[in-house]
Amino acid sequence: MIRLSRLADYGIVLMTQLAARPGVLVTAPDMALVSGIPVPTASKLLKTLAGAGLLDSHRGVKGGYALTRPADEIPVLEIIRAVDGPVGLT
């Protein structure tokens, strides 16, 4: 059994939602609405995932976030590491 932090779980949910919309720019409020995650949390996670190189961020009125590469090339472990840091087994 693997225990994930709430933020890592939310990060996986957001990335899954983005994978369903390849090549489409999606804003943080839209992602929050679709996923049920609070807007500030979604915004923070999207920025974190963009900083880790998993998402492209585009500013401006028509801006938003999109995956940097196809979803099947992004392992779940990479998402967890981006949000929680290195994974340690105990």
C-alpha positions in Angstrom: 0.0 0.0 0.0 1.3 3.4 -0.9 0.4 6.5 1.1 0.2 9.8 -0.8 -0.1 13.2 0.6 -3.2 15.1 -0.2 -1.2 17.5 -2.4 0.3 14.6 -4.4 -3.2 13.1 -4.8 -4.5 16.5 -6.1 -1.5 16.8 -8.4 -2.3 13.4 -10.0 -5.9 14.4 -10.4 -4.9 17.7 -12.1 -2.5 16.0 -14.4 -5.2 13.4 -15.3 -7.6 16.2 -16.2 -5.0 17.9 -18.3 -4.2 14.6 -20.0 -7.8 14.4 -21.1 -7.3 17.8 -22.9 -4.1 17.4 -24.9 -2.9 20.6 -26.5 -5.6 22.8 -24.8 -4.6 25.6 -22.4 -6.6 25.3 -19.2 -6.7 27.9 -16.4 -6.4 27.2 -12.7 -10.0 28.2 -12.0 -11.3 25.9 -14.7 -9.2 23.0 -13.4 -10.5 23.7 -9.9 -14.1 23.6 -11.1 -13.6 20.4 -13.0 -11.7 18.6 -10.3 -13.4 19.9 -7.2 -10.0 21.2 -5.8 -10.1 24.7 -4.2 -8.8 27.3 -6.6 -5.8 28.4 -4.4 -4.6 24.8 -4.1 -5.1 24.1 -7.8 -3.2 27.3 -8.7 -0.3 26.4 -6.3 -0.1 22.9 -7.6 -0.2 23.9 -11.3 2.7 26.4 -10.6 4.7 23.6 -8.8 4.1 21.2 -11.7 5.1 23.8 -14.2 8.3 24.6 -12.2 9.1 20.9 -12.4 8.8 20.9 -16.2 5.7 18.8 -16.4 3.5 21.7 -17.6 3.9 24.7 -19.9 2.6 27.9 -18.5 1.3 30.7 -20.7 0.4 34.1 -19.3 -2.2 36.5 -20.5 -5.9 36.5 -21.2 -5.7 33.4 -23.4 -3.2 31.8 -21.1 -3.3 28.7 -19.1 -1.5 25.4 -18.5 -0.8 22.4 -20.8 1.2 19.2 -20.6 4.8 19.5 -21.9 4.8 16.1 -23.4 2.2 13.3 -24.1 0.6 11.9 -20.9 1.8 8.4 -21.5 5.4 9.7 -21.2 4.8 11.2 -17.7 5.2 8.6 -14.9 3.1 9.0 -11.8 6.3 8.9 -9.7 7.5 12.1 -11.5 4.3 13.9 -10.5 4.7 12.7 -6.9 8.4 13.9 -6.8 7.4 17.3 -8.2 4.9 17.8 -5.4 6.4 16.0 -2.4 10.1 15.8 -3.2 12.1 12.6 -3.2 10.3 9.5 -2.3 11.8 7.6 0.7 10.9 4.1 1.7 10.5 3.3 5.3 
